[in-house]
Amino acid sequence: MDFLIEFLSKDYIALFIIIGFGIALGQVKVKGISLDSSAVIFVAILYGYILNSNGTQFELPAIIQQIGLLLFIFTIGMQAGPSFFEVFKTQGGKLISLAVIAVVSGAGITALVANVFDVEFDIAVGLFTGALTSTPGLAAAIEASNSPLASIGYGIAYPFGLLGVILFVKLSPHIFRVKIKKQEENYREAETSQTSEVFNRNFIISNSNINGKTIEQLEVRAMTKANISRIMRPDKNSVPVTPDAVLYKGDLIKAVGTEEALKKVEILLGKVTDIEIPTSGLYEINWYVVSRRDIVKKKIADLYLLNNFKANVTRVRRAGIDLPAKPTLKLRYGDRLLISTTRGNVSGLSSLLGNSMKEVETTSFLPVALGIVIGLLVGAIEIPLLGGGSFSLGITGGVLLAALILSRIGRTGKVLWNLPGTGNQILRQLGLLLFLTPVGLAAGTHIQPTIAEYGISLFGIGAIITVIPLFLVVMIGHWFMKINFLSILGALTGGMTSTPGLSAVDSMTDTAGPQVAYAAVYPFALVAIIICAQILAQL
């Protein structure tokens, strides 16, 4: 037995045993629900408890937890950065305010019940982050409080936080007497009227006023916001799409743009037709990926593709989303462009854009190292407060802020502040595992006296912190803001940072309403939870 305890107490052995068993436990699903990576903290708590019960005080070196925290927070900021700032422009205040209500009300309830039931705030902040199933919030709480008690609270509140959100979104349509089918119809109607989805359509030139005029003279792009990708004469001969290409009555063209843009094309040029335009043997339409660093942040118009390559960008795909190919659109590293050009210009176009998926998918650790150092410097800055004293963002806040801003900037000189999806996911997962393991071990040595002192009341407090924000968000969103119920549920799961909750909503509808709302508010909720956790830890 002594040999076994000694074996289990070795740093590297304990680390990998906990990670291995934690990942295995996290993959177990009960009715489609799993703990995922969060299972590691429960295994670590049990591991620490067993060793402590046998008289062994064991903790992993602090550097492991710190490295894990830095990697985890930085990669989250890098992933959330672009959408974090874009939401200000695209989603307005309603969905964001719902997420903020969920987080702030949860923090307020936490502070209230901690005072009423005389719970230490180090434990209470853990209950808050567990009730909202937010590991980044736990990271901020532990960094701010420098106490293992936060992880105990997290472990106690997390299971109900996970299950409570799922049960609520399933039952909420019945509680609030909402018909999901009707909400789906309303969402689709609103989506049709506001969509910016890109389509392609064929037209036959029937407007006599444009006969014999060039694309440049007609200012097709400026007038309609659509792009012409193909031209075919009545004799079936294709014509290169260039600024000086002349349009005649009876020509067939293919235009690409939003629904609104294509309606303008119909008004300007002629009627929609079902006649197909075959691809010319002289022309090729291919996807190209932006992998050259020196063209990142340049506008499409700045590349002069029509003049230099007789090329026409008809579509831009960014992070799986199709965007209109506006001349003013600034390119980002990894953007994919659908371009029509002559065969002779394919090679030159590839050289201009880079067109190397291998390079795009290669993870460089330079932006990770530099970004974390910048974040640590930002977090160390002392900000004077009125009446004396000072405030700093700390490790978590500084690294998160730096990652958000750098990912938005995109490029500084030759340094690309970019992590490919796979690389980001691997580093984030590694950081999370390295962070949760020592945190759980430290909590395992304190869990028995904590439960002995507070009993089952902590479980009830965690449930209260989960449930009240759920009802509050839906009541405000549904009764006062009059938001589509599917979007409310998406914003709710985003505000509670509950991916399993989102999966539960997805199973209720075929629309993208919940996913869109979740993606819009998640970055804001993430930042709000981290800030609230730091504030609660200082109370």
XYZ file of C-alpha atoms in Angstrom:
539
model
C 0.000 0.000 0.000
C 2.838 2.363 0.867
C 4.424 1.645 -2.517
C 1.147 2.451 -4.287
C 0.710 5.757 -2.405
C 4.320 6.684 -3.163
C 3.825 5.804 -6.840
C 0.615 7.843 -7.105
C 2.302 10.813 -5.405
C 4.866 11.341 -8.155
C 4.154 14.560 -10.050
C 4.240 13.319 -13.624
C 2.406 10.080 -12.827
C -0.409 11.869 -10.998
C -0.734 14.410 -13.811
C -1.217 11.852 -16.568
C -3.344 9.436 -14.526
C -5.794 12.229 -13.711
C -5.867 13.520 -17.293
C -6.321 10.015 -18.716
C -9.132 8.976 -16.382
C -10.707 12.438 -16.638
C -10.874 12.323 -20.432
C -12.271 8.772 -20.323
C -14.959 9.808 -17.830
C -15.753 12.923 -19.866
C -16.527 10.806 -22.925
C -19.197 8.792 -21.110
C -22.643 9.976 -22.214
C -25.877 9.530 -20.314
C -28.854 10.322 -22.584
C -26.573 12.415 -24.776
C -25.088 14.407 -21.877
C -21.399 14.265 -20.962
C -18.975 16.194 -18.754
C -16.348 16.508 -21.520
C -13.039 17.969 -20.287
C -14.618 19.232 -17.059
C -14.597 15.631 -15.809
C -10.866 16.078 -15.155
C -11.531 18.326 -12.152
C -13.802 15.712 -10.546
C -11.191 12.980 -11.002
C -8.529 15.334 -9.607
C -10.678 16.173 -6.549
C -11.201 12.452 -5.859
C -7.472 11.764 -6.384
C -6.489 14.518 -3.948
C -9.096 13.371 -1.428
C -7.817 9.758 -1.494
C -4.200 10.818 -1.000
C -5.169 13.242 1.767
C -7.213 10.522 3.522
C -4.061 8.399 3.611
C -2.071 11.195 5.246
C -0.321 12.382 2.072
C -0.381 16.141 1.429
C 0.205 16.334 -2.315
C 0.103 19.184 -4.801
C 1.505 19.586 -8.300
C 4.065 22.339 -8.979
C 2.351 25.723 -9.345
C 4.015 26.308 -12.736
C 1.818 23.590 -14.300
C -1.368 25.396 -13.281
C 0.010 28.765 -14.417
C 1.085 27.507 -17.859
C -2.283 25.819 -18.318
C -4.110 28.998 -17.327
C -2.107 31.153 -19.756
C -2.619 28.814 -22.725
C -6.309 28.333 -21.987
C -7.200 32.013 -21.573
C -5.064 33.164 -24.525
C -6.568 30.666 -26.986
C -10.095 31.546 -25.852
C -9.381 35.224 -26.506
C -7.897 34.457 -29.923
C -10.979 32.474 -30.907
C -13.507 34.986 -29.558
C -11.768 38.195 -30.659
C -13.101 38.757 -34.199
C -16.714 37.927 -33.325
C -16.466 39.822 -30.021
C -15.995 43.140 -31.806
C -18.222 42.338 -34.797
C -21.228 41.762 -32.554
C -21.297 45.476 -31.719
C -22.059 46.184 -35.390
C -24.288 43.278 -36.353
C -26.367 42.133 -33.384
C -27.241 45.349 -31.564
C -27.900 45.461 -27.870
C -30.804 43.089 -27.258
C -29.115 39.691 -27.386
C -25.996 41.005 -25.669
C -28.072 42.537 -22.888
C -29.727 39.155 -22.264
C -26.316 37.538 -21.805
C -25.197 40.325 -19.478
C -28.439 39.948 -17.469
C -27.745 36.218 -17.046
C -24.193 36.797 -15.813
C -24.741 39.886 -13.650
C -27.892 38.484 -12.027
C -25.996 35.284 -11.254
C -23.182 37.292 -9.673
C -25.657 39.405 -7.685
C -27.498 36.336 -6.392
C -24.152 34.787 -5.451
C -23.168 37.829 -3.390
C -26.604 37.893 -1.733
C -26.783 34.222 -0.731
C -23.146 34.241 0.393
C -24.000 36.981 2.883
C -27.331 35.456 3.945
C -25.929 31.942 4.494
C -22.509 33.150 5.665
C -20.587 31.334 2.918
C -16.953 32.273 2.324
C -16.626 34.260 -0.889
C -13.781 32.011 -2.056
C -16.327 29.173 -2.115
C -19.162 31.384 -3.372
C -17.267 32.519 -6.466
C -16.657 28.857 -7.284
C -20.388 28.191 -6.939
C -21.006 31.094 -9.334
C -18.653 29.769 -12.030
C -19.896 26.195 -11.565
C -23.546 27.264 -11.789
C -22.717 28.962 -15.103
C -20.462 26.014 -16.144
C -17.641 28.465 -16.897
C -14.105 27.122 -16.567
C -12.554 30.463 -17.690
C -14.495 32.101 -14.853
C -13.064 29.542 -12.432
C -9.585 30.342 -13.719
C -10.142 34.041 -13.034
C -11.566 33.292 -9.582
C -8.632 31.128 -8.527
C -6.126 33.642 -9.846
C -7.857 36.493 -7.994
C -8.516 34.636 -4.714
C -5.409 32.441 -4.648
C -7.519 29.814 -2.869
C -8.430 26.189 -3.694
C -11.885 26.706 -2.159
C -13.170 28.197 -5.427
C -12.641 24.884 -7.207
C -14.640 23.081 -4.500
C -17.577 25.409 -5.091
C -17.204 24.887 -8.841
C -17.280 21.103 -8.465
C -20.384 21.247 -6.264
C -22.421 23.587 -8.502
C -21.296 22.301 -11.915
C -23.479 19.144 -12.213
C -26.736 21.019 -11.619
C -25.491 23.906 -13.771
C -25.058 21.407 -16.601
C -28.344 19.540 -16.154
C -30.403 22.535 -15.016
C -29.893 24.494 -18.239
C -30.774 21.465 -20.384
C -33.960 20.742 -18.430
C -34.983 24.400 -18.456
C -34.669 24.905 -22.223
C -36.665 21.725 -22.798
C -39.446 22.762 -20.404
C -39.489 26.526 -21.050
C -41.824 26.415 -24.111
C -44.411 24.682 -21.907
C -43.798 26.994 -18.942
C -44.221 30.131 -21.067
C -46.853 28.586 -23.381
C -44.851 29.152 -26.546
C -45.408 27.211 -29.782
C -42.014 26.395 -31.269
C -43.444 25.868 -34.785
C -44.818 29.401 -34.783
C -41.482 30.766 -33.563
C -39.744 28.907 -36.404
C -42.067 30.496 -38.968
C -41.468 33.963 -37.509
C -37.715 33.423 -37.529
C -37.658 32.290 -41.162
C -39.726 35.310 -42.233
C -37.359 37.691 -40.464
C -34.345 35.842 -41.856
C -35.642 36.143 -45.426
C -36.140 39.898 -45.100
C -32.767 40.562 -43.454
C -30.514 37.875 -44.892
C -27.141 38.680 -46.418
C -26.690 35.143 -47.757
C -24.973 35.029 -51.135
C -26.784 33.579 -54.194
C -26.040 33.260 -57.918
C -28.595 33.765 -60.688
C -28.673 33.938 -64.483
C -30.113 36.925 -66.358
C -30.824 37.720 -70.017
C -29.995 41.280 -71.070
C -33.301 42.880 -72.104
C -32.819 46.537 -71.186
C -32.331 48.464 -74.461
C -30.756 51.401 -72.617
C -27.619 49.456 -71.727
C -27.049 47.887 -75.154
C -23.419 48.313 -76.240
C -22.161 49.647 -72.912
C -19.270 48.217 -70.891
C -19.489 46.851 -67.357
C -17.368 49.792 -66.220
C -19.672 52.340 -67.870
C -22.724 50.737 -66.299
C -21.057 50.690 -62.863
C -22.736 47.349 -62.197
C -20.956 46.719 -58.902
C -21.585 50.224 -57.556
C -25.219 50.247 -58.663
C -26.231 46.761 -57.494
C -23.547 45.471 -55.057
C -23.466 42.254 -57.139
C -20.647 40.748 -59.218
C -20.930 39.450 -62.783
C -19.060 36.147 -62.996
C -19.889 34.952 -66.569
C -21.036 36.419 -69.896
C -22.296 34.386 -72.871
C -23.331 35.755 -76.280
C -26.433 34.473 -78.124
C -24.081 32.390 -80.331
C -22.944 30.469 -77.191
C -19.492 32.094 -77.139
C -18.230 33.138 -73.709
C -16.715 36.558 -73.102
C -14.069 37.357 -70.462
C -15.527 39.334 -67.546
C -13.423 42.503 -67.535
C -14.251 46.184 -66.887
C -14.272 46.842 -70.654
C -16.493 43.829 -71.488
C -19.454 45.077 -73.577
C -23.005 43.899 -72.859
C -25.534 43.518 -75.685
C -29.234 42.796 -75.709
C -29.751 39.026 -75.669
C -26.524 38.249 -73.760
C -26.723 35.830 -70.852
C -24.916 36.721 -67.629
C -24.432 35.039 -64.260
C -24.477 37.421 -61.273
C -23.516 36.694 -57.662
C -24.760 38.662 -54.660
C -27.350 38.987 -51.930
C -31.061 38.671 -52.668
C -31.389 42.456 -52.598
C -28.401 42.907 -54.918
C -29.773 40.413 -57.460
C -33.118 42.216 -57.527
C -31.242 45.384 -58.481
C -29.441 43.471 -61.257
C -32.828 42.437 -62.645
C -33.984 46.066 -62.681
C -30.746 47.329 -64.260
C -29.974 44.620 -66.834
C -32.861 42.283 -67.548
C -35.023 39.349 -66.564
C -34.065 36.215 -64.632
C -33.685 33.114 -66.820
C -33.352 29.376 -66.221
C -30.972 28.993 -69.169
C -27.639 27.663 -67.910
C -24.319 29.208 -68.881
C -21.702 26.480 -69.403
C -18.218 27.071 -68.078
C -15.959 28.300 -70.849
C -12.927 26.230 -71.717
C -10.885 29.421 -71.504
C -12.065 30.179 -67.976
C -11.709 28.388 -64.671
C -13.604 28.979 -61.450
C -11.628 27.869 -58.403
C -11.303 28.452 -54.687
C -8.108 30.208 -53.581
C -6.914 30.595 -49.995
C -5.221 33.752 -48.687
C -1.903 32.569 -47.248
C 0.431 35.427 -48.227
C 1.078 37.569 -45.188
C 1.681 40.825 -47.056
C -1.846 40.998 -48.508
C -3.618 40.420 -45.182
C -5.733 43.484 -44.253
C -5.716 44.694 -47.885
C -9.035 45.407 -49.580
C -10.114 43.244 -52.523
C -10.133 46.388 -54.681
C -6.471 47.038 -53.802
C -5.435 43.814 -55.590
C -6.701 45.064 -59.010
C -7.680 41.515 -59.958
C -9.787 42.474 -62.985
C -7.094 44.656 -64.522
C -4.117 42.424 -63.763
C -5.560 38.909 -64.033
C -8.955 39.279 -65.759
C -10.218 37.751 -62.524
C -13.492 38.291 -60.738
C -14.065 37.452 -57.059
C -17.616 36.165 -56.714
C -17.583 34.895 -53.151
C -15.553 35.056 -49.937
C -15.746 32.285 -47.355
C -14.516 33.171 -43.866
C -14.674 30.677 -41.001
C -17.282 28.665 -42.925
C -19.512 31.679 -43.642
C -20.054 33.029 -47.177
C -19.668 36.806 -47.454
C -20.484 39.165 -50.340
C -17.291 39.949 -52.286
C -17.350 43.703 -51.699
C -14.397 45.675 -53.112
C -13.977 47.258 -49.671
C -13.805 43.914 -47.844
C -10.464 43.545 -46.045
C -8.847 40.151 -46.433
C -7.903 37.999 -43.470
C -5.394 35.200 -43.278
C -7.144 31.958 -44.229
C -9.967 33.576 -46.223
C -11.112 31.482 -49.200
C -12.006 33.314 -52.399
C -14.086 31.889 -55.261
C -12.548 33.455 -58.370
C -13.278 33.220 -62.081
C -10.227 33.820 -64.286
C -8.598 32.689 -67.532
C -6.535 29.525 -67.461
C -3.400 31.476 -68.217
C -3.825 33.588 -65.086
C -4.439 30.773 -62.588
C -0.757 30.447 -61.707
C -0.236 34.185 -61.255
C -3.355 34.482 -59.136
C -2.176 31.632 -56.922
C 1.173 33.374 -56.451
C -0.532 36.643 -55.528
C -2.791 35.087 -52.881
C -0.426 32.358 -51.685
C -3.051 29.628 -52.054
C -1.366 27.227 -49.607
C -3.704 25.366 -47.244
C -0.689 23.657 -45.687
C 0.725 27.010 -44.607
C -2.648 28.242 -43.332
C -3.124 25.115 -41.215
C 0.404 25.260 -39.758
C 0.450 26.513 -36.163
C 3.146 29.067 -35.343
C 4.014 29.452 -31.665
C 5.519 32.915 -32.155
C 2.173 34.771 -31.820
C 1.303 32.586 -28.817
C 4.526 33.399 -26.965
C 4.547 37.099 -27.869
C 0.829 37.477 -27.203
C 1.058 35.932 -23.732
C 4.030 38.142 -22.824
C 2.099 41.227 -23.981
C -0.897 40.055 -21.938
C 1.216 39.584 -18.815
C 2.593 43.108 -19.213
C -0.934 44.515 -19.635
C -2.141 42.576 -16.601
C 0.691 43.928 -14.457
C -0.173 47.590 -15.124
C -1.461 49.251 -11.941
C -4.398 51.595 -12.601
C -4.831 54.273 -9.884
C -8.285 54.515 -8.296
C -10.011 57.577 -6.875
C -9.469 57.849 -3.149
C -6.224 55.900 -3.235
C -5.346 52.347 -4.054
C -4.938 50.776 -7.473
C -6.389 48.106 -9.723
C -4.815 45.696 -12.213
C -6.299 43.238 -14.687
C -4.087 40.438 -13.409
C -2.899 37.448 -15.415
C -6.343 36.366 -16.604
C -7.684 39.795 -17.531
C -4.450 40.984 -19.147
C -3.935 37.903 -21.317
C -7.610 37.795 -22.324
C -7.652 41.489 -23.285
C -4.418 41.146 -25.274
C -5.718 38.079 -27.135
C -9.030 39.773 -27.991
C -7.314 42.862 -29.397
C -4.488 41.043 -31.202
C -6.865 38.603 -32.920
C -8.893 41.590 -34.073
C -5.778 43.395 -35.400
C -4.804 40.296 -37.371
C -1.280 41.308 -38.381
C 1.538 43.480 -37.047
C 4.422 43.688 -39.505
C 5.368 40.096 -40.313
C 3.665 38.660 -37.227
C 0.220 37.162 -37.879
C -1.952 37.105 -34.781
C -3.686 34.010 -36.022
C -4.137 30.454 -34.797
C -5.715 27.903 -37.153
C -8.777 26.175 -35.743
C -7.054 22.852 -35.092
C -4.009 24.451 -33.463
C -6.175 26.667 -31.277
C -8.287 23.721 -30.178
C -5.277 21.574 -29.250
C -3.574 24.347 -27.257
C -6.841 25.270 -25.536
C -7.508 21.656 -24.578
C -3.936 21.191 -23.319
C -4.124 24.391 -21.293
C -7.474 23.369 -19.802
C -6.161 19.949 -18.728
C -2.973 21.395 -17.214
C -5.059 23.951 -15.332
C -7.846 21.696 -14.027
C -5.565 18.915 -12.737
C -3.626 20.873 -10.060
C -6.746 22.896 -9.211
C -8.735 19.732 -8.534
C -5.916 18.140 -6.554
C -5.688 21.154 -4.252
C -9.471 21.136 -3.825
C -9.455 17.440 -2.920
C -7.477 18.111 0.248
C -10.064 20.680 1.453
C -13.361 19.188 0.288
C -14.091 17.057 3.371
C -13.878 19.884 5.963
C -15.784 22.232 3.622
C -18.750 19.871 3.201
C -18.631 19.055 6.924
C -18.978 22.786 7.693
C -21.699 23.693 5.174
C -23.475 20.398 4.528
C -25.787 20.117 1.516
C -26.628 23.832 1.606
C -23.911 24.509 -0.986
C -25.709 22.290 -3.509
C -28.920 24.251 -2.960
C -27.135 27.597 -3.305
C -25.564 26.451 -6.576
C -29.005 25.461 -7.889
C -30.429 28.877 -6.960
C -27.602 30.651 -8.817
C -28.397 28.560 -11.911
C -32.199 28.732 -11.932
C -33.003 32.383 -11.173
C -30.993 33.861 -14.112
C -32.672 31.331 -16.440
C -36.171 32.542 -15.580
C -35.083 36.185 -15.499
C -33.570 36.121 -19.000
C -36.551 34.392 -20.616
C -39.107 36.645 -18.905
C -37.310 39.837 -19.964
C -36.543 38.615 -23.491
C -40.010 37.169 -24.143
C -42.351 39.568 -22.343
C -40.519 42.886 -22.584
C -38.053 42.737 -25.509
C -40.358 40.602 -27.699
C -37.408 38.623 -29.091
C -37.998 35.382 -30.999
C -38.122 32.568 -28.424
C -35.550 30.453 -30.275
C -33.104 33.367 -30.229
C -33.818 33.875 -26.522
C -32.910 30.255 -25.776
C -29.749 30.573 -27.881
C -28.760 33.763 -26.052
C -29.594 32.089 -22.743
C -27.313 29.107 -23.367
C -24.610 31.477 -24.612
C -24.972 33.661 -21.523
C -24.684 30.559 -19.325
C -21.763 29.357 -21.545
C -23.577 26.018 -21.858
C -22.759 24.128 -25.052
C -24.823 21.084 -23.933
C -27.708 23.505 -23.409
C -27.321 24.742 -26.983
C -27.413 21.136 -28.206
C -30.708 20.693 -26.365
C -32.178 23.771 -28.094
C -30.884 22.606 -31.493
C -32.837 19.376 -31.141
C -36.042 21.441 -30.874
C -35.734 23.316 -34.192
C -34.403 23.141 -37.747
C -33.583 26.860 -37.864
C -30.216 28.466 -37.140
C -31.749 30.927 -34.658
C -30.295 29.422 -31.470
C -26.798 28.962 -32.967
C -26.662 32.533 -34.276
C -27.732 33.984 -30.917
C -25.335 31.702 -29.003
C -22.372 32.685 -31.177
C -23.270 36.373 -30.879
C -23.406 36.531 -27.084
C -20.902 33.853 -26.014
C -17.782 36.070 -26.212
C -19.498 38.806 -24.193
C -20.737 36.325 -21.598
C -17.249 34.875 -21.328
C -15.686 38.265 -20.630
C -18.525 39.263 -18.272
C -18.160 36.055 -16.214
C -14.410 36.558 -15.877
C -14.884 40.168 -14.725
C -17.670 39.233 -12.269
C -15.619 36.315 -10.914
C -12.687 38.636 -10.240
C -14.973 41.133 -8.478
C -16.628 38.435 -6.334
C -13.236 37.013 -5.377
C -12.199 40.409 -4.000
C -15.312 40.823 -1.780
